[in-house]
Short mmCIF file of C-alpha atoms and ligand atoms in Angstrom, two decimals:
data_model
loop_
_atom_site.label_atom_id
_atom_site.label_comp_id
_atom_site.label_asym_id
_atom_site.label_seq_id
_atom_site.Cartn_x
_atom_site.Cartn_y
_atom_site.Cartn_z
CA MET A 183 -29.08 -11.55 -9.49
CA ARG A 184 -26.69 -11.78 -13.01
CA LEU A 185 -23.19 -11.98 -12.88
CA ALA A 186 -21.11 -9.45 -15.23
CA CYS A 187 -18.10 -8.33 -15.71
CA SER A 188 -16.92 -5.82 -13.92
CA GLU A 189 -14.89 -3.60 -16.37
CA CYS A 190 -16.91 -3.93 -19.81
CA ALA A 191 -20.53 -4.93 -18.69
CA ALA A 192 -20.49 -8.13 -20.27
CA GLU A 193 -23.25 -10.66 -19.53
CA ALA A 194 -21.54 -14.08 -17.61
CA ALA A 195 -21.62 -17.32 -17.51
CA PRO A 196 -23.19 -18.22 -14.19
CA ASP A 197 -20.15 -19.90 -12.50
CA SER A 198 -17.51 -18.41 -14.41
CA LEU A 199 -14.00 -16.18 -12.71
CA PHE A 200 -12.79 -13.77 -14.83
CA CYS A 201 -14.53 -12.20 -18.21
CA SER A 202 -14.42 -14.47 -20.79
CA ILE A 203 -14.56 -10.96 -22.87
CA CYS A 204 -11.98 -8.74 -21.42
CA SER A 205 -10.76 -10.70 -18.26
CA GLY A 206 -12.01 -8.69 -15.84
CA LEU A 207 -12.67 -9.21 -12.75
CA LEU A 208 -17.06 -10.26 -12.20
CA GLU A 209 -20.11 -8.36 -9.86
CA PHE A 210 -23.11 -9.27 -9.44
CA ARG A 211 -25.84 -6.64 -10.93
CA LEU A 212 -29.18 -6.97 -7.82
CA ASP A 213 -32.33 -6.65 -9.00
CA GLN A 214 -32.98 -3.65 -7.19
CA ALA A 215 -37.14 -3.74 -8.29
CA ALA A 216 -37.15 -6.49 -6.95
CA HIS A 217 -37.33 -5.87 -3.54
CA ASP A 218 -39.03 -3.55 -1.04
CA ALA A 219 -37.38 -1.93 1.17
CA ARG A 220 -39.54 -1.60 4.04
CA ALA A 221 -39.97 -5.02 4.16
CA LEU A 222 -36.48 -6.22 3.77
CA LYS A 223 -36.13 -3.93 7.25
CA VAL A 224 -38.98 -6.09 9.11
CA ALA A 225 -37.13 -9.25 7.55
CA PHE A 226 -33.54 -8.77 8.84
CA LYS A 227 -34.40 -7.46 12.38
CA GLU A 228 -37.40 -10.33 12.88
CA ARG A 229 -34.66 -12.76 11.68
CA ARG A 230 -32.07 -11.20 14.91
CA THR A 231 -34.72 -12.93 17.36
CA SER A 232 -34.63 -16.33 15.55
CA ASN A 233 -32.88 -19.74 15.42
CA ASP A 234 -32.36 -20.61 12.38
CA SER A 235 -29.15 -21.09 11.59
CA LEU A 236 -28.74 -18.65 8.20
CA ASP A 237 -31.01 -16.14 10.24
CA LEU A 238 -28.22 -16.07 12.95
CA SER A 239 -25.75 -14.86 10.67
CA GLY A 240 -25.04 -11.79 9.86
CA VAL A 241 -24.33 -12.61 6.14
CA TRP A 242 -27.55 -14.98 5.14
CA ARG A 243 -29.83 -13.34 8.06
CA PHE A 244 -29.38 -10.51 4.00
CA ARG A 245 -29.52 -13.58 2.11
CA GLU A 246 -32.77 -11.62 -0.44
CA LEU A 247 -29.62 -9.51 -1.06
CA LEU A 248 -27.30 -12.06 -2.38
CA PRO A 249 -26.60 -14.82 -4.60
CA GLN A 250 -28.82 -18.09 -4.29
CA ILE A 251 -27.60 -20.69 -2.62
CA PRO A 252 -29.53 -23.62 -1.64
CA ALA A 253 -29.39 -23.43 1.95
CA GLU A 254 -28.68 -27.36 2.31
CA HIS A 255 -25.18 -25.82 0.52
CA VAL A 256 -24.34 -23.32 3.02
CA VAL A 257 -21.43 -23.50 5.09
CA THR A 258 -21.57 -20.74 8.08
CA LEU A 259 -19.48 -20.50 11.20
CA ARG A 260 -22.85 -17.38 12.58
CA GLU A 261 -20.13 -15.16 10.37
CA ASN A 262 -20.68 -10.64 10.65
CA VAL A 263 -22.23 -11.01 14.49
CA VAL A 264 -20.31 -7.58 15.27
CA PRO A 265 -20.49 -5.26 17.45
CA THR A 266 -20.08 -1.42 16.77
CA TYR A 267 -18.11 0.39 19.41
CA ARG A 268 -17.92 3.88 20.09
CA ALA A 269 -14.99 5.33 20.35
CA GLN A 270 -12.98 7.17 23.28
CA THR A 271 -9.20 7.76 23.92
CA ALA A 272 -9.09 7.10 19.80
CA THR A 273 -11.94 10.71 19.48
CA ALA A 274 -9.37 12.95 20.91
CA TYR A 275 -6.69 11.71 19.50
CA ALA A 276 -8.06 12.22 15.36
CA ASP A 277 -9.41 15.24 17.67
CA VAL A 278 -12.90 14.39 15.99
CA THR A 279 -16.12 14.65 18.10
CA ARG A 280 -18.08 11.14 16.33
CA LEU A 281 -16.42 8.15 16.36
CA SER A 282 -16.71 4.83 16.67
CA TYR A 283 -15.30 1.21 15.57
CA LEU A 284 -17.90 -1.99 13.42
CA HIS A 285 -14.85 -3.94 14.93
CA LEU A 286 -14.72 -7.44 12.03
CA GLY A 287 -12.15 -8.96 14.43
CA LEU A 288 -14.63 -10.24 16.61
CA ASN A 289 -16.03 -13.09 13.64
CA PRO A 290 -15.10 -16.87 13.91
CA THR A 291 -11.88 -16.96 12.97
CA ALA A 292 -11.41 -13.29 14.26
CA SER A 293 -11.14 -11.09 10.87
CA PHE A 294 -13.57 -9.89 8.38
CA LYS A 295 -12.83 -12.08 5.74
CA ASP A 296 -14.86 -15.00 7.07
CA ALA A 297 -18.40 -12.47 6.32
CA GLY A 298 -17.08 -13.58 2.76
CA MET A 299 -15.66 -16.75 2.89
CA THR A 300 -19.14 -17.65 4.55
CA VAL A 301 -20.79 -17.32 0.73
CA ALA A 302 -18.22 -18.37 -1.42
CA ILE A 303 -17.09 -21.76 0.08
CA SER A 304 -21.17 -22.33 0.09
CA HIS A 305 -20.69 -21.87 -3.48
CA ALA A 306 -17.51 -23.81 -4.04
CA ARG A 307 -19.94 -27.00 -2.11
CA SER A 308 -22.68 -26.60 -4.01
CA LEU A 309 -20.66 -27.04 -7.83
CA GLY A 310 -19.19 -29.56 -5.53
CA ALA A 311 -15.92 -28.69 -6.00
CA ARG A 312 -13.39 -30.89 -3.68
CA VAL A 313 -9.97 -28.13 -3.20
CA ALA A 314 -10.08 -24.58 -2.28
CA ILE A 315 -7.31 -22.21 -2.70
CA CYS A 316 -6.18 -19.22 -2.59
CA ALA A 317 -3.32 -16.78 -1.75
CA SER A 318 -2.79 -14.51 2.03
CA THR A 319 -1.20 -13.04 3.93
CA GLY A 320 -3.03 -14.80 6.54
CA ASN A 321 -6.14 -13.67 7.20
CA THR A 322 -7.88 -15.11 4.14
CA ALA A 323 -6.21 -18.43 5.00
CA ALA A 324 -7.36 -19.16 8.14
CA SER A 325 -10.56 -18.19 6.76
CA MET A 326 -10.31 -20.38 4.04
CA ALA A 327 -9.21 -23.31 6.21
CA ALA A 328 -12.09 -23.87 8.80
CA TYR A 329 -14.60 -22.97 6.26
CA ALA A 330 -13.14 -25.48 3.72
CA ALA A 331 -12.90 -27.92 6.96
CA ARG A 332 -16.47 -26.93 7.81
CA ALA A 333 -17.78 -27.92 4.19
CA GLY A 334 -15.46 -31.46 3.79
CA MET A 335 -13.02 -29.73 1.28
CA ILE A 336 -9.26 -29.53 1.44
CA ALA A 337 -7.84 -26.24 1.80
CA ILE A 338 -4.37 -25.11 -0.23
CA VAL A 339 -3.09 -21.43 0.75
CA LEU A 340 -0.62 -19.77 -0.96
CA VAL A 341 1.52 -17.43 1.21
CA PRO A 342 4.87 -15.48 1.39
CA ALA A 343 7.81 -17.57 3.57
CA GLY A 344 7.92 -15.48 6.45
CA ALA A 345 6.29 -12.71 5.89
CA ILE A 346 3.35 -13.79 7.84
CA SER A 347 2.02 -13.75 11.60
CA GLU A 348 2.54 -16.65 13.73
CA ALA A 349 -0.99 -16.80 14.72
CA LYS A 350 -2.17 -16.78 11.65
CA MET A 351 -0.57 -19.87 10.37
CA ALA A 352 -0.92 -21.14 13.41
CA GLN A 353 -4.95 -21.47 12.92
CA THR A 354 -4.32 -21.89 9.15
CA LEU A 355 -2.65 -25.42 10.64
CA ASP A 356 -5.73 -25.53 12.80
CA TYR A 357 -7.91 -25.93 10.36
CA GLY A 358 -5.88 -28.60 8.50
CA ALA A 359 -5.05 -26.68 5.60
CA THR A 360 -2.19 -27.49 4.10
CA VAL A 361 0.03 -24.24 3.68
CA VAL A 362 2.98 -23.72 0.71
CA ALA A 363 4.95 -21.09 1.43
CA ILE A 364 6.33 -19.67 -1.33
CA ASP A 365 9.59 -17.93 -2.19
CA GLY A 366 8.23 -14.47 -3.32
CA ASP A 367 5.65 -11.81 -1.78
CA PHE A 368 1.97 -12.59 -2.09
CA ASP A 369 2.17 -10.38 -5.34
CA ARG A 370 3.63 -13.40 -6.42
CA ALA A 371 0.92 -16.06 -4.53
CA LEU A 372 -2.09 -14.10 -6.15
CA ALA A 373 -0.39 -14.60 -9.54
CA ILE A 374 0.19 -18.03 -9.17
CA VAL A 375 -3.28 -18.81 -7.63
CA ARG A 376 -5.48 -17.13 -10.78
CA GLY A 377 -3.35 -18.99 -12.70
CA LEU A 378 -4.98 -22.27 -12.21
CA ASP A 379 -8.11 -23.22 -13.07
CA PRO A 380 -11.12 -22.56 -11.92
CA GLY A 381 -12.42 -25.69 -12.79
CA ARG A 382 -10.92 -27.71 -10.93
CA VAL A 383 -9.80 -25.54 -8.15
CA ALA A 384 -11.82 -23.43 -5.65
CA ILE A 385 -10.23 -20.45 -6.70
CA VAL A 386 -11.66 -18.09 -3.36
CA ASN A 387 -9.85 -15.12 -2.38
CA SER A 388 -11.73 -11.70 -3.71
CA VAL A 389 -11.44 -11.88 -7.49
CA ASN A 390 -14.02 -14.36 -6.62
CA PRO A 391 -17.24 -12.18 -7.05
CA TYR A 392 -19.30 -14.16 -3.92
CA ARG A 393 -16.66 -13.73 -1.85
CA ILE A 394 -17.53 -9.16 -1.95
CA GLU A 395 -20.91 -10.45 -1.83
CA GLY A 396 -20.64 -12.17 1.66
CA GLN A 397 -18.36 -8.73 2.49
CA LYS A 398 -20.73 -5.92 1.75
CA CYS A 399 -23.45 -7.50 4.53
CA ALA A 400 -21.21 -5.47 6.58
CA GLY A 401 -22.06 -2.64 5.38
CA PHE A 402 -25.97 -4.04 6.63
CA VAL A 403 -24.76 -4.69 9.67
CA LEU A 404 -23.21 -1.34 9.80
CA LEU A 405 -26.75 0.57 8.64
CA GLU A 406 -28.93 -1.69 10.25
CA SER A 407 -27.08 -1.26 14.20
CA ARG A 408 -27.32 2.59 12.97
CA TYR A 409 -31.25 2.22 12.31
CA TRP A 410 -30.17 2.67 8.61
CA SER A 411 -28.59 6.34 9.35
CA SER A 412 -25.33 6.38 7.72
CA PRO A 413 -22.23 8.35 8.94
CA ASP A 414 -20.69 10.92 7.06
CA TRP A 415 -17.73 8.37 6.54
CA LEU A 416 -16.54 5.32 6.86
CA ILE A 417 -12.63 4.75 6.87
CA LEU A 418 -10.86 0.92 6.48
CA PRO A 419 -7.58 -0.87 5.76
CA GLY A 420 -6.95 -0.83 2.09
CA GLY A 421 -4.59 -4.14 0.19
CA ASN A 422 -5.97 -6.11 -2.27
CA LEU A 423 -8.83 -3.67 -2.11
CA GLY A 424 -11.99 -6.27 -2.33
CA ASN A 425 -12.90 -5.21 1.07
CA SER A 426 -13.28 -1.29 -0.04
CA SER A 427 -15.65 -2.12 -2.79
CA ALA A 428 -17.67 -4.46 -0.78
CA PHE A 429 -18.79 -2.07 1.55
CA GLY A 430 -18.93 0.46 -1.57
CA LYS A 431 -21.15 -2.01 -3.25
CA GLY A 432 -23.12 -2.60 -0.24
CA PHE A 433 -23.54 1.05 0.23
CA ARG A 434 -24.19 1.47 -3.58
CA GLU A 435 -27.44 -1.13 -3.27
CA ALA A 436 -28.66 0.06 -0.07
CA LEU A 437 -28.92 3.26 -1.28
CA ALA A 438 -30.64 2.46 -4.72
CA LEU A 439 -32.95 0.19 -2.92
CA GLY A 440 -34.14 2.92 -0.43
CA LEU A 441 -32.70 1.26 2.50
CA ILE A 442 -30.49 4.35 2.93
CA ASP A 443 -31.04 7.96 1.78
CA ARG A 444 -26.79 8.39 1.00
CA ILE A 445 -23.51 6.77 1.75
CA PRO A 446 -20.77 7.00 3.61
CA LYS A 447 -17.66 8.73 2.35
CA ILE A 448 -15.10 5.60 1.71
CA GLY A 449 -12.01 6.65 2.78
CA VAL A 450 -9.13 3.76 2.35
CA VAL A 451 -6.09 3.75 4.07
CA GLN A 452 -2.67 2.36 2.49
CA ALA A 453 0.68 1.88 4.79
CA SER A 454 2.86 4.03 2.79
CA GLY A 455 5.22 1.88 1.56
CA ALA A 456 2.46 -0.66 -0.61
CA ALA A 457 0.39 2.34 -1.28
CA PRO A 458 -0.07 2.15 -5.06
CA PHE A 459 -3.10 2.68 -4.80
CA ALA A 460 -3.26 5.62 -3.02
CA LYS A 461 -0.86 7.37 -5.90
CA LEU A 462 -2.76 6.10 -8.31
CA PHE A 463 -5.75 8.25 -7.26
CA HIS A 464 -3.73 11.08 -6.33
CA ASP A 465 -2.14 11.07 -9.95
CA GLY A 466 -3.96 9.33 -11.95
CA GLY A 467 -4.15 6.55 -14.62
CA ASP A 468 -3.48 3.24 -13.94
CA LEU A 469 -2.68 1.02 -11.35
CA VAL A 470 0.94 0.82 -10.74
CA PRO A 471 2.58 -2.62 -8.81
CA VAL A 472 5.25 -1.31 -6.25
CA LYS A 473 7.26 -3.82 -4.10
CA ALA A 474 5.43 -3.59 -0.87
CA GLU A 475 6.64 -2.97 2.93
CA THR A 476 5.25 -2.15 5.82
CA ASP A 477 5.40 -4.19 9.44
CA ALA A 478 1.40 -5.08 8.58
CA THR A 479 1.73 -7.51 7.31
CA ALA A 480 -1.62 -8.40 6.58
CA ILE A 481 -1.88 -5.00 3.38
CA ARG A 482 2.29 -5.46 1.94
CA ILE A 483 0.55 -5.54 -0.76
CA GLY A 484 2.00 -4.38 -4.11
CA ALA A 485 -0.48 -5.28 -6.91
CA PRO A 486 -4.13 -5.06 -5.63
CA ALA A 487 -6.03 -6.95 -7.71
CA SER A 488 -9.44 -4.98 -7.36
CA TRP A 489 -8.24 -1.09 -7.98
CA ARG A 490 -10.82 -1.05 -10.37
CA LYS A 491 -13.07 -2.18 -9.02
CA ALA A 492 -12.20 0.04 -5.52
CA LEU A 493 -11.21 3.48 -7.48
CA ALA A 494 -14.82 3.43 -8.77
CA GLU A 495 -16.54 2.74 -5.30
CA VAL A 496 -14.53 5.57 -3.83
CA ARG A 497 -15.37 8.29 -6.42
CA ALA A 498 -19.48 7.62 -6.52
CA SER A 499 -19.22 8.07 -2.71
CA GLY A 500 -17.26 10.71 -2.48
CA GLY A 501 -14.49 9.61 -0.82
CA THR A 502 -10.82 9.46 -0.92
CA VAL A 503 -7.07 7.33 -0.69
CA THR A 504 -4.54 8.01 1.83
CA THR A 505 -0.90 6.27 3.52
CA VAL A 506 0.57 6.03 6.33
CA THR A 507 3.57 5.64 7.37
CA ASP A 508 4.31 2.21 10.55
CA GLU A 509 4.96 4.73 13.34
CA GLU A 510 1.90 6.30 12.86
CA ILE A 511 0.02 2.49 12.47
CA ALA A 512 2.11 1.51 15.26
CA GLU A 513 0.82 4.93 17.09
CA ALA A 514 -2.57 4.41 16.19
CA ARG A 515 -2.53 0.78 17.03
CA ALA A 516 -1.70 1.46 20.03
CA ILE A 517 -4.94 4.17 21.09
CA VAL A 518 -7.26 1.14 19.60
CA GLY A 519 -5.73 -1.05 22.35
CA SER A 520 -6.21 1.59 25.19
CA ASP A 521 -9.57 1.91 24.38
CA GLY A 522 -10.45 -1.76 25.41
CA ILE A 523 -10.79 -3.12 21.88
CA GLY A 524 -7.89 -3.60 20.37
CA CYS A 525 -6.79 -4.53 16.38
CA GLU A 526 -4.20 -5.87 14.10
CA PRO A 527 -1.46 -3.37 12.83
CA ALA A 528 -3.21 -3.26 9.56
CA SER A 529 -6.51 -2.17 10.80
CA ALA A 530 -5.47 0.45 13.14
CA ALA A 531 -4.36 2.44 9.26
CA SER A 532 -8.13 2.77 9.48
CA LEU A 533 -7.46 5.05 13.09
CA ALA A 534 -3.98 6.80 11.44
CA GLY A 535 -5.66 7.22 8.61
CA LEU A 536 -8.30 9.42 9.53
CA ARG A 537 -5.93 11.37 12.02
CA ARG A 538 -4.26 12.55 8.92
CA LEU A 539 -7.18 13.31 6.84
CA ARG A 540 -8.49 15.03 9.53
CA LYS A 541 -4.89 16.88 10.30
CA ASP A 542 -5.15 17.69 6.26
CA GLY A 543 -9.02 19.06 6.92
CA THR A 544 -10.52 16.35 4.37
CA ILE A 545 -12.58 15.46 7.26
CA GLU A 546 -14.81 17.92 9.43
CA ARG A 547 -14.25 17.93 13.40
CA ASP A 548 -17.76 17.25 14.03
CA ASP A 549 -17.62 14.43 10.86
CA ASP A 550 -19.39 11.36 12.15
CA ILE A 551 -17.18 8.49 11.39
CA VAL A 552 -16.65 4.27 11.77
CA LEU A 553 -13.46 2.60 11.68
CA VAL A 554 -13.15 -0.54 10.47
CA LEU A 555 -11.19 -3.48 12.55
CA THR A 556 -10.33 -6.06 10.49
CA GLY A 557 -8.76 -7.71 12.25
CA HIS A 558 -8.41 -8.59 16.19
CA MET A 559 -5.22 -7.86 17.62
CA LEU A 560 -4.40 -11.33 18.60
CA LYS A 561 -4.03 -11.81 15.32
CA ASP A 562 -0.53 -10.48 15.60
CA SER A 563 -0.02 -10.74 19.71
CA ALA A 564 4.30 -11.03 18.52
CA TYR A 565 3.74 -7.14 17.39
CA ALA A 566 2.36 -6.52 19.89
CA ALA A 567 5.05 -8.27 22.23
CA ALA A 568 7.81 -6.05 19.70
CA PHE A 569 5.76 -3.30 20.63
CA HIS A 570 5.51 -3.20 24.26
CA ALA A 571 9.48 -4.71 24.91
CA SER A 572 11.08 -1.31 22.98
CA ARG A 573 10.96 1.77 24.19
CA GLU A 574 11.41 0.90 28.01
CA ARG A 575 7.41 0.76 27.46
CA LEU A 576 7.51 -2.60 29.76
CA ALA A 577 10.08 -1.19 32.10
CA ASN A 578 6.91 1.05 33.06
CA LYS A 579 4.23 -1.43 32.74
CA ILE A 580 5.51 -4.68 33.92
CA VAL A 581 6.33 -4.48 37.36
CA ARG A 582 8.24 -7.33 39.56
CA ILE A 583 7.57 -6.41 43.53
CA SER A 584 9.54 -8.17 46.30
CA ARG A 585 7.03 -7.95 48.91
CA GLU A 586 3.50 -7.86 48.79
CA ASP A 587 3.89 -5.00 50.48
CA SER A 588 5.10 -3.03 47.45
CA LEU A 589 1.53 -4.33 45.68
CA ARG A 590 -0.63 -2.50 48.33
CA ALA A 591 1.96 1.40 48.06
CA LEU A 592 0.99 0.09 43.85
CA ILE A 593 -2.73 0.31 44.42
CA GLU A 594 -2.45 2.93 46.56
CA LYS A 595 -0.61 5.09 44.21
CA ALA A 596 -3.20 4.25 41.46
CA GLY A 597 -5.86 5.78 43.30
CA ALA A 598 -6.78 3.39 45.71
CA VAL A 599 -7.74 4.49 48.99
CA TYR A 600 -8.04 1.77 52.09
CA ALA A 601 -10.51 2.40 55.32
N1 LIG B 84 -7.17 -6.28 7.20
C1 LIG B 84 -6.65 -6.83 7.78
C2 LIG B 84 -6.70 -7.62 8.40
C3 LIG B 84 -6.42 -8.04 6.73
O1 LIG B 84 -6.00 -9.15 7.09
C4 LIG B 84 -6.34 -8.02 5.16
C5 LIG B 84 -6.45 -8.36 3.74
C6 LIG B 84 -6.69 -6.17 4.75
C7 LIG B 84 -7.18 -5.35 5.55
C8 LIG B 84 -6.87 -5.35 3.82
O2 LIG B 84 -7.99 -6.08 2.63
O3 LIG B 84 -7.27 -7.05 0.97
O4 LIG B 84 -9.23 -6.49 1.11
O5 LIG B 84 -7.83 -4.37 0.53
N2 LIG B 84 -5.93 -9.39 3.86
C9 LIG B 84 -6.10 -10.09 2.82
C10 LIG B 84 -5.59 -12.01 3.49
C11 LIG B 84 -4.50 -10.25 1.98
O6 LIG B 84 -4.92 -12.92 2.32
O7 LIG B 84 -5.79 -12.40 4.22
P1 LIG B 84 -8.14 -5.99 0.92
#
């Protein structure tokens, strides 16, 4: 695999982070002629019954399609071993017939970030890096902290003060990172990190092309779980847009390699208060940063770093970009919960977005659709608790009883029949 600029296509030095000519983001280019689709499918499948630590990872299991990193440097927590689930309540909610969830919240640190972080931290370790750093709305922070801990590296995270969930902060601290809470938003934190010397610290935000390589494997996990048949649509939330780029790249490579015969349309969903990419997609021009505002703190991002890459991927897939309000996100998150699955607010933007795209006719009722759930429900339990406390929901669901016979009455009311 060789590293090149995603914008001007110039070759890049193996360990650089930005293009030395145009400062664009770098990306790996796969030599597709070097691979045989049938042999790859067999190897990927066989590794699922192996107990080798690389084979147990839903990233390293696809190692032929990743940058080569010596096995002794690989830091893995068995990431990306995640299920797809058939949606139940959400199917009627979105007015579709074929809907499933790819639950990346069931990763070791409970978000999709782990798939990319295993590659970025392994690479950093192979270079002998001592310190890893990132800007984060919370999930990248927790993931980096965990993988850095495993690698014996020092972890420093920059977060917008008071704007990440308690659970993510607690996780990050638990894994031993130093948290720098800045007086500013995520975009400011990322600008600070991008200004650092990548020769001195490992910058592991999704501007790092190794992250994208790991995250593209979520696409492979999904496709493999469907016997390498593509859905019509893949819908996911968009913040900094690394993940949208990664899925698009994975699908394109899978097509070029002959692993699949068509790529899914990619639907990116932004919170309406943090939607510069949606605006650009529909109005044209370059990205105009906004001051982001949404209760879905994970995607409170106003100047997404990977917008050019994501734009190219969404267009190549024939997909689209849409927005949803915080109210729509809250309602959709509760629906995912009622399916017995659960996710954090940002993840539910995917269901809310699907509902919109179905209403406006972009998506057909019988299309085969996969929603990406990016983070676990417990990532923001405070949000969920506040949701249930509002609008008298608690009054209906949490019932105080003074005597045991009222419990019996409750059970009978719910439909149980005593003999
Ligand atoms: N969903 C969740 C749960 C996230 O944490 C993020 C991003 C996204 C979606 C958006 O993904 O940025 O690749 O478009 N979280 C980053 C973080 C920014 O710092 O944890 P994206």
